[in-house]
Amino acid sequence: MKALLPFIKLFKHQWLMMFTGLVLSITTLMAGIGLLSLSGWFLSAAAVAGLSVATAQAFNYFTPAGGVRFLSIARTASRYGERLATHEATFRLLTQLRSWTWRKLLPLSARNLQGLRQGDLLNRLVADIDTLDHLYLRLLTPMTASLLMLGVLYLFVAWFDASLALTLCGILLAVWLLLPFIFYRLGRKPGIAQLESKRHFRVQLLEFIQGQAEITLFGAGERFRAELSKAETAMLNSQSAMANVTGLSQASLIFCHGFAVIVMLYMAASGVGEHVPPGPMLAMMVFMTMACIEMMMPIAGAFQHLSACVTAAKRVNELVEQEPDIVFNPDSDVKVSGGELQLKDIFFSYQTCAADLGFEQDGSSDHSVLRGVNLSLKAGEKVALLGQTGCGKSSLLSLITRQWQPTSGSVSVGGRDIGDYSETSLREGITLISQRIYLLSGTLRSNLTLAQKPVEQPSTRAERREAQAINDEKLIRVLNKVGLSTLTQGEKPLDTWIGEGGRQLSGGEQRRIGVARALLRDAPLLLLDEPTEGLDKRTEREILALLFEFAADKTMLMISHRLTAMSRMDRIHLMERGELKASGTHESLLATDEYYASLHHKLG
């Protein structure tokens, strides 16, 4: 239950709407029970009054009839208001919960999320948080309302007969306490199995859909479909097991309620307070007991929602309770003023830090990806880093951008230690073109403006339209410059919807959009991780020429396994197994390094 405390604490921000929903829930229950009780008494009293002319003429038909109409309208209105209030509170809580989760998640580094599959992360952020809406809507509100209603019911029935009130409310209270506990214990394992099987099925399905190209290429479709079918069967079995427990709980609730009706019928038959024989009061007590089923119905599903909420809360807490592995300096106002870059004695391992592994920080461990790397770039220098896949090139860039923290050694940008910068300042000082271009489901404009620094919006609508028109012209010029003139045709080309992950675009077009984003930023340090991957040689030369022109006064570090434009580099470093094996200019390496010369001959 402790897993739910962080989420319950968030409820204080929406206490007014939640309290309104609770009051309306109690009002609805009171109106419902009162309506059925009054109707039972009214029908019985009218039948008794009709036995003789004198009693028929003396009987007041109008007051109870008016009461029935009033309670009917009150129940309808309060039910409608309760639905509005509780759902509005739920949506606000979900919005707040998602924002809170994102604020906790964003500072986490790649190391914090290491080993967490994308499908599992997506499931926690979507399905698990959605499950937590049951905590207020289907658990706390109905259970609290039914408990408070028990107190109101006791006071009302005790006004007529204290023993009947004690009997009725005692039975209902025992049901309220025991059934959720018993069936929470019975349904705990099936509930956890249901959530886990759903999670596993979603992850398998997501990986199957996203990896269709690779699965088809390697002929693994049948195996993946078999695994998906197995996951689906496990999910259906867990749902069946939970349905059995849910059905048993509902049957138990109906049995207990029926038992309460029989007991009240038996006890009220001998008299209700001063009414002996009870007459219409017997019908009122029995009908009142029958009406209590409405306030007890949430108890049947409470155990199921509780086990689901606890499990979902634990999974979300595993994310949000982590301490960020990389902590920026939020109070720093230091800006990246120059493009100088220096890496000194860098050791790095994806497994864990050197102290956790129990070896000296000298790179002797086989787990190390980088071993004693020393790299220095002066402002305005153009440097290439070459090496085979897996030698540590991209890992080096991830240390510069602080996606990971080096096991030992130091990284400085602009003449200052990288830890001196706030996250915003560091991001503003670096432009990165990564191997994978991330495109969001949106318009071409929205995907390009991600790269631009936020600017203060003009105050008037006319000025805002003029500023947007000027910016749109700039975006179109950049798109034409990177060879995407086919996307700038038409009346409103920037409003083109590119689809999730840029599915409307080819791989080359996605790569060019990544280059266009870089051209929209004015940062002193430019990092390129295979910027022309997937492009033909002619296009590669054009894009690299454009990047060199753009980076004329900037520092540029380019990772590549191709030798295009190496002659324009000030220095070239050859990397092997996490170490820099050779360095020099294009001409000197051709003359002194056989590997580089053979590589140039093969790829030239």
Coordinates of C-alpha atoms in Angstrom, one line a residue:
M1 CA 0.0 0.0 0.0
K2 CA 3.0 2.3 0.6
A3 CA 3.4 2.5 -3.2
L4 CA 0.2 4.5 -3.5
L5 CA 1.3 7.3 -1.0
P6 CA 3.2 9.5 -3.6
F7 CA 0.1 9.5 -5.8
I8 CA -2.4 10.1 -3.0
K9 CA -0.3 13.2 -2.0
L10 CA -0.9 14.6 -5.4
F11 CA -4.7 14.6 -4.7
K12 CA -4.3 17.7 -2.4
H13 CA -4.0 19.9 -5.5
Q14 CA -7.5 18.8 -6.7
W15 CA -9.2 18.6 -3.3
L16 CA -12.1 20.9 -4.1
M17 CA -13.2 19.0 -7.2
M18 CA -12.6 15.7 -5.5
F19 CA -14.6 16.8 -2.5
T20 CA -17.4 18.0 -4.8
G21 CA -17.5 14.6 -6.4
L22 CA -17.6 12.8 -3.1
V23 CA -20.5 15.0 -1.8
L24 CA -22.5 14.4 -5.0
S25 CA -21.8 10.7 -4.7
I26 CA -23.2 10.6 -1.2
T27 CA -26.2 12.8 -2.4
T28 CA -26.9 10.3 -5.2
L29 CA -26.8 7.4 -2.8
M30 CA -29.1 9.2 -0.3
A31 CA -31.5 10.1 -3.0
G32 CA -31.5 6.5 -4.4
I33 CA -32.1 4.8 -1.1
G34 CA -34.6 7.4 -0.1
L35 CA -36.5 7.0 -3.3
L36 CA -36.9 3.3 -3.1
S37 CA -37.7 3.4 0.7
L38 CA -40.3 6.1 0.3
S39 CA -41.8 4.4 -2.8
G40 CA -42.1 1.1 -0.8
W41 CA -43.7 2.9 2.2
F42 CA -46.0 4.9 -0.1
L43 CA -47.3 1.9 -2.0
S44 CA -47.9 -0.1 1.2
A45 CA -49.5 2.8 3.0
A46 CA -51.7 3.6 0.0
A47 CA -52.8 -0.1 -0.1
V48 CA -53.6 -0.1 3.6
A49 CA -55.4 3.2 3.4
G50 CA -57.5 1.9 0.5
L51 CA -59.0 -0.8 2.8
S52 CA -61.7 1.6 4.0
V53 CA -63.3 4.8 2.8
A54 CA -62.4 6.7 5.9
T55 CA -58.7 5.9 5.8
A56 CA -58.6 6.5 2.0
Q57 CA -60.0 10.0 2.5
A58 CA -57.7 10.8 5.4
F59 CA -54.6 9.6 3.6
N60 CA -52.2 12.3 2.3
Y61 CA -51.2 11.2 -1.2
F62 CA -49.6 14.5 -2.2
T63 CA -46.7 14.8 0.2
P64 CA -45.2 11.4 -0.4
A65 CA -45.9 11.7 -4.2
G66 CA -44.1 15.0 -4.2
G67 CA -41.3 13.4 -2.2
V68 CA -40.9 10.7 -4.8
R69 CA -40.8 13.2 -7.6
F70 CA -38.3 15.3 -5.7
L71 CA -36.0 12.4 -4.9
S72 CA -36.2 11.2 -8.6
I73 CA -35.1 14.6 -9.9
A74 CA -32.5 14.9 -7.1
R75 CA -31.0 11.5 -7.9
T76 CA -30.8 12.2 -11.6
A77 CA -29.3 15.6 -11.2
S78 CA -26.8 14.5 -8.5
R79 CA -25.8 11.5 -10.6
Y80 CA -25.1 13.7 -13.6
G81 CA -23.2 16.2 -11.4
E82 CA -21.3 13.4 -9.7
R83 CA -20.2 12.0 -13.1
L84 CA -19.1 15.4 -14.3
A85 CA -17.2 16.2 -11.0
T86 CA -15.5 12.8 -10.5
H87 CA -14.4 12.5 -14.2
E88 CA -13.2 16.1 -14.3
A89 CA -11.2 15.4 -11.1
T90 CA -9.9 12.2 -12.7
F91 CA -8.8 13.9 -15.9
R92 CA -7.1 16.7 -13.9
L93 CA -5.4 14.1 -11.7
L94 CA -4.2 12.2 -14.7
T95 CA -2.8 15.4 -16.3
Q96 CA -1.0 16.3 -13.1
L97 CA 0.2 12.7 -12.7
R98 CA 1.6 12.6 -16.3
S99 CA 3.3 16.0 -15.8
W100 CA 4.7 14.9 -12.5
T101 CA 6.0 11.6 -14.0
W102 CA 7.6 13.5 -16.9
R103 CA 9.3 16.0 -14.6
K104 CA 10.8 13.0 -12.7
L105 CA 11.7 11.1 -15.8
L106 CA 13.3 13.9 -17.8
P107 CA 16.4 14.3 -15.6
L108 CA 17.2 10.6 -15.8
S109 CA 20.2 9.7 -18.0
A110 CA 20.6 6.9 -20.4
R111 CA 22.3 4.9 -17.6
N112 CA 19.2 5.3 -15.4
L113 CA 17.1 3.8 -18.1
Q114 CA 19.6 1.2 -19.2
G115 CA 18.1 -2.2 -19.7
L116 CA 14.6 -0.8 -19.9
R117 CA 12.9 -1.8 -23.2
Q118 CA 11.2 1.0 -25.1
G119 CA 7.9 -0.9 -25.1
D120 CA 8.0 -1.4 -21.3
L121 CA 8.8 2.3 -20.8
L122 CA 5.9 3.2 -23.0
N123 CA 3.6 0.8 -21.2
R124 CA 4.5 2.4 -17.8
L125 CA 4.0 5.9 -19.1
V126 CA 0.6 5.1 -20.7
A127 CA -1.1 2.0 -19.5
D128 CA 0.2 2.1 -15.9
I129 CA -0.7 5.7 -15.4
D130 CA -4.1 5.1 -17.0
T131 CA -4.6 2.3 -14.4
L132 CA -4.0 4.8 -11.6
D133 CA -7.1 6.7 -12.5
H134 CA -9.0 3.9 -10.8
L135 CA -7.5 5.0 -7.5
Y136 CA -9.9 8.0 -7.2
L137 CA -12.7 7.2 -9.6
R138 CA -13.4 3.5 -8.8
L139 CA -11.7 3.0 -5.4
L140 CA -11.5 5.9 -3.1
T141 CA -14.6 7.9 -4.0
P142 CA -17.2 5.0 -4.0
M143 CA -15.6 3.2 -1.0
T144 CA -15.5 6.5 1.0
A145 CA -19.0 7.4 -0.1
S146 CA -20.4 4.0 0.9
L147 CA -18.7 4.2 4.3
L148 CA -20.0 7.6 5.1
M149 CA -23.4 6.6 3.8
L150 CA -23.4 3.8 6.4
G151 CA -23.2 6.4 9.1
V152 CA -26.1 8.4 7.5
L153 CA -28.1 5.2 7.1
Y154 CA -27.6 4.3 10.8
L155 CA -28.8 7.6 12.0
F156 CA -31.9 7.5 9.8
V157 CA -32.9 3.9 10.7
A158 CA -32.1 4.5 14.4
W159 CA -34.7 7.3 14.4
F160 CA -37.3 4.5 14.0
D161 CA -35.6 1.5 15.6
A162 CA -32.1 1.4 17.0
S163 CA -31.8 -2.4 17.0
L164 CA -32.7 -2.6 13.3
A165 CA -30.2 0.2 12.5
L166 CA -27.5 -1.7 14.4
T167 CA -28.3 -5.0 12.6
L168 CA -28.5 -3.5 9.1
C169 CA -25.4 -1.3 9.4
G170 CA -23.5 -4.0 11.2
I171 CA -24.0 -6.5 8.4
L172 CA -23.2 -3.9 5.7
L173 CA -20.1 -2.8 7.6
A174 CA -18.8 -6.3 7.9
V175 CA -19.4 -6.8 4.2
W176 CA -17.6 -3.4 3.5
L177 CA -14.6 -4.6 5.6
L178 CA -14.3 -8.3 4.8
L179 CA -15.1 -8.7 1.1
P180 CA -12.5 -6.3 -0.3
F181 CA -9.8 -7.8 2.0
I182 CA -10.7 -11.4 1.2
F183 CA -10.9 -11.0 -2.5
Y184 CA -7.9 -8.7 -2.6
R185 CA -5.9 -11.7 -1.3
L186 CA -7.6 -14.1 -3.7
G187 CA -7.2 -11.8 -6.7
R188 CA -3.7 -10.5 -6.0
K189 CA -1.9 -13.1 -8.0
P190 CA -4.3 -13.1 -10.9
G191 CA -4.4 -9.3 -10.9
I192 CA -0.6 -9.0 -11.1
A193 CA -0.5 -11.8 -13.7
Q194 CA -3.1 -9.8 -15.8
L195 CA -1.1 -6.6 -15.7
E196 CA 2.2 -8.4 -16.5
S197 CA 0.7 -10.4 -19.3
K198 CA -0.8 -7.2 -20.8
R199 CA 2.6 -5.5 -20.5
H200 CA 4.4 -8.4 -22.1
F201 CA 1.9 -8.6 -24.9
R202 CA 2.1 -4.9 -25.6
V203 CA 5.9 -5.0 -25.7
Q204 CA 5.9 -8.0 -28.0
L205 CA 3.3 -6.4 -30.3
L206 CA 5.2 -3.1 -30.4
E207 CA 8.5 -4.8 -31.2
F208 CA 6.8 -7.0 -33.9
I209 CA 5.3 -4.0 -35.6
Q210 CA 8.4 -1.8 -35.4
G211 CA 10.7 -4.5 -36.5
Q212 CA 8.7 -5.7 -39.5
A213 CA 11.5 -4.9 -42.0
E214 CA 14.2 -6.7 -40.1
I215 CA 11.9 -9.6 -39.1
T216 CA 11.0 -10.2 -42.8
L217 CA 14.5 -9.8 -43.9
F218 CA 15.8 -12.5 -41.6
G219 CA 12.8 -14.8 -42.1
A220 CA 11.8 -14.6 -38.4
G221 CA 8.2 -13.8 -39.0
E222 CA 6.8 -17.3 -37.9
R223 CA 8.9 -17.3 -34.7
F224 CA 7.8 -13.8 -33.7
R225 CA 4.2 -14.6 -34.5
A226 CA 4.4 -17.7 -32.4
E227 CA 5.8 -15.7 -29.5
L228 CA 3.1 -13.1 -30.0
S229 CA 0.4 -15.8 -30.0
K230 CA 1.9 -17.3 -26.8
A231 CA 1.8 -13.9 -25.1
E232 CA -1.8 -13.3 -26.2
T233 CA -2.8 -16.7 -24.8
A234 CA -1.2 -15.9 -21.5
M235 CA -3.0 -12.6 -21.3
L236 CA -6.4 -14.2 -22.1
N237 CA -5.8 -16.9 -19.4
S238 CA -5.0 -14.2 -16.8
Q239 CA -8.1 -12.3 -17.8
S240 CA -10.1 -15.5 -17.4
A241 CA -8.7 -16.1 -14.0
M242 CA -9.4 -12.6 -12.9
A243 CA -13.0 -12.8 -14.3
N244 CA -13.6 -15.9 -12.2
V245 CA -12.5 -14.1 -9.0
T246 CA -14.5 -11.1 -10.0
G247 CA -17.6 -13.2 -10.6
L248 CA -17.2 -14.9 -7.3
S249 CA -16.9 -11.6 -5.5
Q250 CA -20.1 -10.3 -7.1
A251 CA -21.9 -13.5 -6.2
S252 CA -20.7 -13.2 -2.6
L253 CA -21.9 -9.6 -2.4
I254 CA -25.3 -10.5 -3.8
F255 CA -25.5 -13.4 -1.3
C256 CA -24.6 -11.1 1.6
H257 CA -27.1 -8.5 0.5
G258 CA -29.8 -11.1 0.2
F259 CA -28.9 -12.3 3.7
A260 CA -29.3 -8.7 5.0
V261 CA -32.7 -8.4 3.3
I262 CA -34.0 -11.7 4.9
V263 CA -32.7 -10.7 8.3
M264 CA -34.3 -7.3 8.1
L265 CA -37.6 -8.8 6.9
Y266 CA -37.6 -11.2 9.8
M267 CA -36.7 -8.6 12.4
A268 CA -39.0 -5.9 11.1
A269 CA -41.9 -8.3 10.8
S270 CA -42.3 -8.2 14.6
G271 CA -42.4 -4.4 14.7
V272 CA -40.5 -1.3 13.8
G273 CA -40.0 0.8 16.9
E274 CA -43.4 1.9 18.1
H275 CA -45.1 0.5 15.0
V276 CA -46.5 -2.9 16.1
P277 CA -47.6 -4.4 13.8
P278 CA -45.2 -2.6 11.4
G279 CA -47.6 -2.1 8.5
P280 CA -46.0 0.1 5.8
M281 CA -42.9 0.5 7.9
L282 CA -42.0 -3.1 7.2
A283 CA -42.0 -2.3 3.5
M284 CA -39.9 0.8 4.0
M285 CA -37.2 -1.1 6.0
V286 CA -37.1 -4.0 3.4
F287 CA -37.0 -1.7 0.4
M288 CA -34.3 0.4 2.1
T289 CA -32.2 -2.7 2.6
M290 CA -32.7 -3.6 -1.0
A291 CA -31.7 -0.1 -2.1
C292 CA -28.4 -0.5 -0.2
I293 CA -27.1 -2.7 -3.1
E294 CA -26.3 0.4 -5.0
M295 CA -23.8 1.7 -2.4
M296 CA -22.3 -1.8 -1.9
M297 CA -21.7 -2.6 -5.6
P298 CA -18.3 -0.9 -5.8
I299 CA -17.1 -3.3 -3.1
A300 CA -17.2 -6.2 -5.6
G301 CA -14.6 -4.7 -7.8
A302 CA -12.6 -2.8 -5.2
F303 CA -10.1 -5.6 -4.7
Q304 CA -9.4 -5.8 -8.4
H305 CA -8.8 -2.1 -8.8
L306 CA -6.7 -2.1 -5.6
S307 CA -4.3 -4.8 -6.8
A308 CA -4.1 -3.2 -10.3
C309 CA -3.4 0.3 -8.8
V310 CA -0.7 -1.1 -6.4
T311 CA 1.1 -3.0 -9.1
A312 CA 0.9 0.0 -11.5
A313 CA 2.2 2.3 -8.8
K314 CA 5.2 0.1 -8.0
R315 CA 6.1 0.1 -11.7
V316 CA 5.9 3.8 -12.0
N317 CA 7.7 4.3 -8.8
E318 CA 10.6 2.3 -10.1
L319 CA 11.1 5.1 -12.6
V320 CA 10.3 8.2 -10.6
E321 CA 12.2 7.3 -7.5
Q322 CA 15.5 6.9 -9.2
E323 CA 18.2 9.5 -8.5
P324 CA 19.5 11.0 -11.8
D325 CA 22.9 9.6 -12.6
I326 CA 23.9 12.9 -14.2
V327 CA 23.1 16.2 -12.4
F328 CA 23.5 19.5 -14.1
N329 CA 24.1 22.8 -12.4
P330 CA 20.7 24.5 -12.6
D331 CA 22.0 27.8 -11.0
S332 CA 24.8 28.3 -13.4
D333 CA 24.5 31.1 -15.9
V334 CA 27.7 30.1 -17.7
K335 CA 27.3 30.0 -21.5
V336 CA 29.4 28.0 -24.0
S337 CA 31.4 30.9 -25.4
G338 CA 33.8 29.0 -27.6
G339 CA 34.1 25.7 -29.4
E340 CA 37.2 24.4 -27.6
L341 CA 36.8 20.7 -26.7
Q342 CA 39.1 18.6 -24.5
L343 CA 38.7 15.1 -23.3
K344 CA 41.4 14.0 -20.8
D345 CA 42.1 10.4 -19.7
I346 CA 38.6 9.2 -20.4
F347 CA 37.6 5.7 -19.3
F348 CA 34.1 4.5 -19.8
S349 CA 32.0 1.4 -19.4
Y350 CA 28.4 0.7 -20.0
Q351 CA 28.3 -2.0 -17.4
T352 CA 29.0 0.2 -14.4
C353 CA 31.5 2.5 -12.9
A354 CA 35.0 1.3 -12.1
A355 CA 34.5 1.3 -8.4
D356 CA 31.4 -1.0 -8.8
L357 CA 33.4 -3.4 -10.9
G358 CA 36.3 -3.4 -8.4
F359 CA 39.2 -2.6 -10.7
E360 CA 41.6 0.3 -10.9
Q361 CA 40.7 3.1 -13.2
D362 CA 43.4 2.3 -15.6
G363 CA 41.4 0.7 -18.4
S364 CA 42.6 -2.8 -17.5
S365 CA 39.0 -4.2 -17.5
D366 CA 37.6 -5.8 -20.6
H367 CA 34.3 -4.1 -19.8
S368 CA 35.7 -0.7 -20.7
V369 CA 34.5 0.8 -23.9
L370 CA 36.9 3.7 -23.8
R371 CA 40.4 3.4 -22.4
G372 CA 42.4 6.5 -21.6
V373 CA 41.2 8.6 -24.5
N374 CA 42.8 12.1 -24.8
L375 CA 41.4 14.3 -27.4
S376 CA 41.8 18.1 -27.9
L377 CA 40.1 20.4 -30.4
K378 CA 40.9 24.1 -30.7
A379 CA 38.2 26.6 -31.6
G380 CA 37.4 26.5 -35.3
E381 CA 39.3 23.2 -35.8
K382 CA 37.8 20.4 -38.0
V383 CA 38.6 16.9 -36.7
A384 CA 37.5 13.5 -37.9
L385 CA 37.2 10.3 -35.8
L386 CA 37.4 7.1 -37.8
G387 CA 37.0 3.5 -36.7
Q388 CA 35.1 0.3 -37.1
T389 CA 31.7 -0.2 -35.7
G390 CA 31.8 -0.8 -31.9
C391 CA 35.2 0.9 -31.3
G392 CA 33.7 3.6 -29.1
K393 CA 33.2 6.6 -31.4
S394 CA 29.5 7.2 -30.6
S395 CA 30.1 6.5 -26.9
L396 CA 32.6 9.4 -27.0
L397 CA 30.0 11.7 -28.4
S398 CA 27.5 10.6 -25.8
L399 CA 30.0 11.7 -23.1
I400 CA 30.4 15.1 -24.7
T401 CA 26.6 15.7 -24.7
R402 CA 26.3 14.2 -21.2
Q403 CA 24.0 11.4 -22.1
W404 CA 26.5 9.3 -20.1
Q405 CA 29.0 10.0 -17.4
P406 CA 32.6 8.9 -17.9
T407 CA 33.9 6.4 -15.4
S408 CA 37.0 8.6 -14.9
G409 CA 38.6 11.5 -16.7
S410 CA 37.3 15.0 -17.5
V411 CA 35.4 16.6 -20.4
S412 CA 35.6 20.4 -21.0
V413 CA 33.8 22.5 -23.5
G414 CA 34.6 26.1 -24.2
G415 CA 37.5 26.0 -21.8
R416 CA 35.3 25.0 -18.8
D417 CA 34.5 21.7 -17.2
I418 CA 31.3 20.3 -18.7
G419 CA 29.8 20.1 -15.2
D420 CA 29.9 23.9 -14.9
Y421 CA 27.1 24.3 -17.4
S422 CA 23.3 24.1 -16.9
E423 CA 21.5 21.7 -19.2
T424 CA 20.1 24.5 -21.2
S425 CA 23.4 26.2 -21.7
L426 CA 25.1 23.0 -22.7
R427 CA 22.4 22.2 -25.2
E428 CA 22.5 25.7 -26.7
G429 CA 26.3 25.4 -27.1
I430 CA 26.3 22.1 -29.1
T431 CA 24.7 21.2 -32.4
L432 CA 24.4 17.4 -32.9
I433 CA 23.5 15.4 -35.9
S434 CA 23.1 11.8 -34.7
Q435 CA 23.0 8.5 -36.5
R436 CA 19.2 8.3 -36.0
I437 CA 17.1 11.3 -36.9
Y438 CA 14.1 11.5 -34.5
L439 CA 11.0 12.9 -36.2
L440 CA 7.8 13.5 -34.4
S441 CA 4.3 13.0 -35.6
G442 CA 3.5 16.6 -36.7
T443 CA 4.0 19.1 -39.5
L444 CA 7.3 19.8 -41.3
R445 CA 7.4 23.2 -39.6
S446 CA 7.1 21.8 -36.1
N447 CA 9.9 19.3 -36.7
L448 CA 12.2 22.0 -38.0
T449 CA 11.4 24.7 -35.3
L450 CA 12.5 22.2 -32.6
A451 CA 16.0 23.2 -33.5
Q452 CA 15.5 26.9 -33.1
K453 CA 15.9 28.8 -29.8
P454 CA 12.7 30.1 -28.3
V455 CA 12.2 33.8 -29.0
E456 CA 9.8 36.2 -27.3
Q457 CA 6.6 36.4 -29.3
P458 CA 5.4 39.8 -30.6
S459 CA 2.5 41.3 -28.7
T460 CA 0.1 41.9 -31.6
R461 CA -1.4 39.4 -33.9
A462 CA -0.2 41.2 -37.0
E463 CA 3.4 41.2 -35.7
R464 CA 3.1 37.5 -34.9
R465 CA 1.9 36.7 -38.4
E466 CA 4.8 38.8 -39.9
A467 CA 7.3 37.0 -37.7
Q468 CA 6.0 33.6 -38.7
A469 CA 6.1 34.5 -42.3
I470 CA 9.7 35.6 -42.0
N471 CA 10.6 32.4 -40.1
D472 CA 8.8 30.3 -42.7
E473 CA 10.9 31.8 -45.5
K474 CA 14.0 31.0 -43.5
L475 CA 12.9 27.4 -43.1
I476 CA 12.1 27.0 -46.8
R477 CA 15.5 28.4 -47.7
V478 CA 17.2 25.9 -45.5
L479 CA 15.2 23.0 -46.9
N480 CA 16.1 24.0 -50.4
K481 CA 19.7 24.3 -49.4
V482 CA 19.8 20.7 -48.2
G483 CA 18.2 19.4 -51.3
L484 CA 14.6 19.1 -50.1
S485 CA 13.1 21.4 -52.7
T486 CA 10.5 18.7 -53.5
L487 CA 9.0 19.3 -50.0
T488 CA 8.8 23.1 -50.5
Q489 CA 6.4 23.0 -53.4
G490 CA 2.7 23.8 -53.0
E491 CA 0.7 26.5 -51.3
K492 CA 1.6 25.7 -47.6
P493 CA 4.5 23.2 -47.8
L494 CA 5.5 23.6 -44.1
D495 CA 2.1 22.4 -43.0
T496 CA 2.7 19.0 -44.6
W497 CA 2.1 16.2 -42.1
I498 CA 5.1 13.9 -42.1
G499 CA 3.6 11.1 -40.0
E500 CA 4.8 9.3 -36.9
G501 CA 8.6 8.9 -37.1
G502 CA 8.6 10.6 -40.5
R503 CA 7.0 7.6 -42.2
Q504 CA 5.9 9.8 -45.1
L505 CA 9.5 10.5 -45.9
S506 CA 12.3 8.4 -47.3
G507 CA 15.4 7.6 -45.3
G508 CA 17.5 10.1 -47.3
E509 CA 14.8 12.9 -46.7
Q510 CA 14.8 12.2 -43.0
R511 CA 18.6 12.5 -43.0
R512 CA 18.5 15.8 -44.8
I513 CA 15.9 17.1 -42.3
G514 CA 18.5 16.3 -39.6
V515 CA 21.1 18.4 -41.5
A516 CA 18.5 21.2 -41.9
R517 CA 18.0 21.3 -38.1
A518 CA 21.7 21.7 -37.7
L519 CA 21.8 24.7 -40.1
L520 CA 19.1 26.4 -38.0
R521 CA 21.2 26.4 -34.9
D522 CA 24.1 28.8 -34.2
A523 CA 26.2 26.8 -31.7
P524 CA 30.0 27.0 -31.5
L525 CA 30.5 23.2 -31.4
L526 CA 29.2 20.9 -34.2
L527 CA 29.1 17.2 -33.5
L528 CA 28.4 14.9 -36.5
D529 CA 27.7 11.2 -36.0
E530 CA 27.6 9.6 -39.5
P531 CA 25.8 12.6 -40.9
T532 CA 25.6 11.2 -44.5
E533 CA 24.7 7.6 -43.6
G534 CA 22.4 6.2 -46.3
L535 CA 23.2 8.8 -48.9
D536 CA 24.9 8.2 -52.2
K537 CA 28.3 9.6 -52.8
R538 CA 27.3 12.6 -54.8
T539 CA 24.7 13.7 -52.3
E540 CA 27.2 12.9 -49.5
R541 CA 29.7 15.4 -51.0
E542 CA 27.1 18.0 -51.4
I543 CA 25.9 17.7 -47.8
L544 CA 29.4 17.7 -46.4
A545 CA 30.3 20.8 -48.5
L546 CA 27.3 22.5 -47.1
L547 CA 28.3 21.5 -43.5
F548 CA 31.8 22.7 -44.0
E549 CA 30.5 26.0 -45.3
F550 CA 28.2 26.3 -42.3
A551 CA 30.9 25.4 -39.8
A552 CA 33.5 27.7 -41.3
D553 CA 33.9 29.5 -37.9
K554 CA 32.9 26.6 -35.7
T555 CA 34.6 23.6 -34.1
M556 CA 33.6 20.4 -35.8
L557 CA 34.0 16.8 -34.7
M558 CA 32.8 14.3 -37.2
I559 CA 32.5 10.5 -36.7
S560 CA 32.5 8.4 -39.8
H561 CA 33.6 5.1 -41.3
R562 CA 33.8 6.7 -44.8
L563 CA 36.7 8.9 -46.0
T564 CA 34.8 11.5 -48.0
A565 CA 36.1 15.0 -47.4
M566 CA 39.0 13.8 -45.2
S567 CA 41.4 16.1 -47.0
R568 CA 39.5 19.1 -45.6
M569 CA 40.1 18.0 -42.0
D570 CA 42.7 19.6 -39.8
R571 CA 43.3 16.3 -38.0
I572 CA 42.1 12.7 -38.3
H573 CA 42.1 10.2 -35.4
L574 CA 42.0 6.5 -36.0
M575 CA 40.2 4.6 -33.1
E576 CA 40.4 1.0 -32.3
R577 CA 39.0 -0.9 -29.2
G578 CA 38.4 2.3 -27.3
E579 CA 41.8 3.8 -27.9
L580 CA 43.2 6.4 -30.3
K581 CA 45.8 4.4 -32.3
A582 CA 47.0 7.0 -34.8
S583 CA 46.5 10.7 -35.5
G584 CA 47.5 13.1 -38.2
T585 CA 46.4 14.9 -41.4
H586 CA 45.0 13.1 -44.4
E587 CA 48.3 13.3 -46.2
S588 CA 50.5 12.2 -43.3
L589 CA 48.3 9.2 -42.5
L590 CA 48.3 8.1 -46.2
A591 CA 52.1 8.2 -46.0
T592 CA 52.6 6.6 -42.6
D593 CA 49.6 4.4 -41.7
E594 CA 49.1 1.3 -43.8
Y595 CA 45.5 0.7 -42.5
Y596 CA 44.4 4.2 -43.4
A597 CA 46.1 4.0 -46.8
S598 CA 44.4 0.7 -47.6
L599 CA 41.1 2.0 -46.4
H600 CA 41.5 5.1 -48.6
H601 CA 42.3 2.9 -51.6
K602 CA 39.3 0.6 -51.0
L603 CA 36.8 3.4 -50.4
G604 CA 38.3 6.2 -52.5

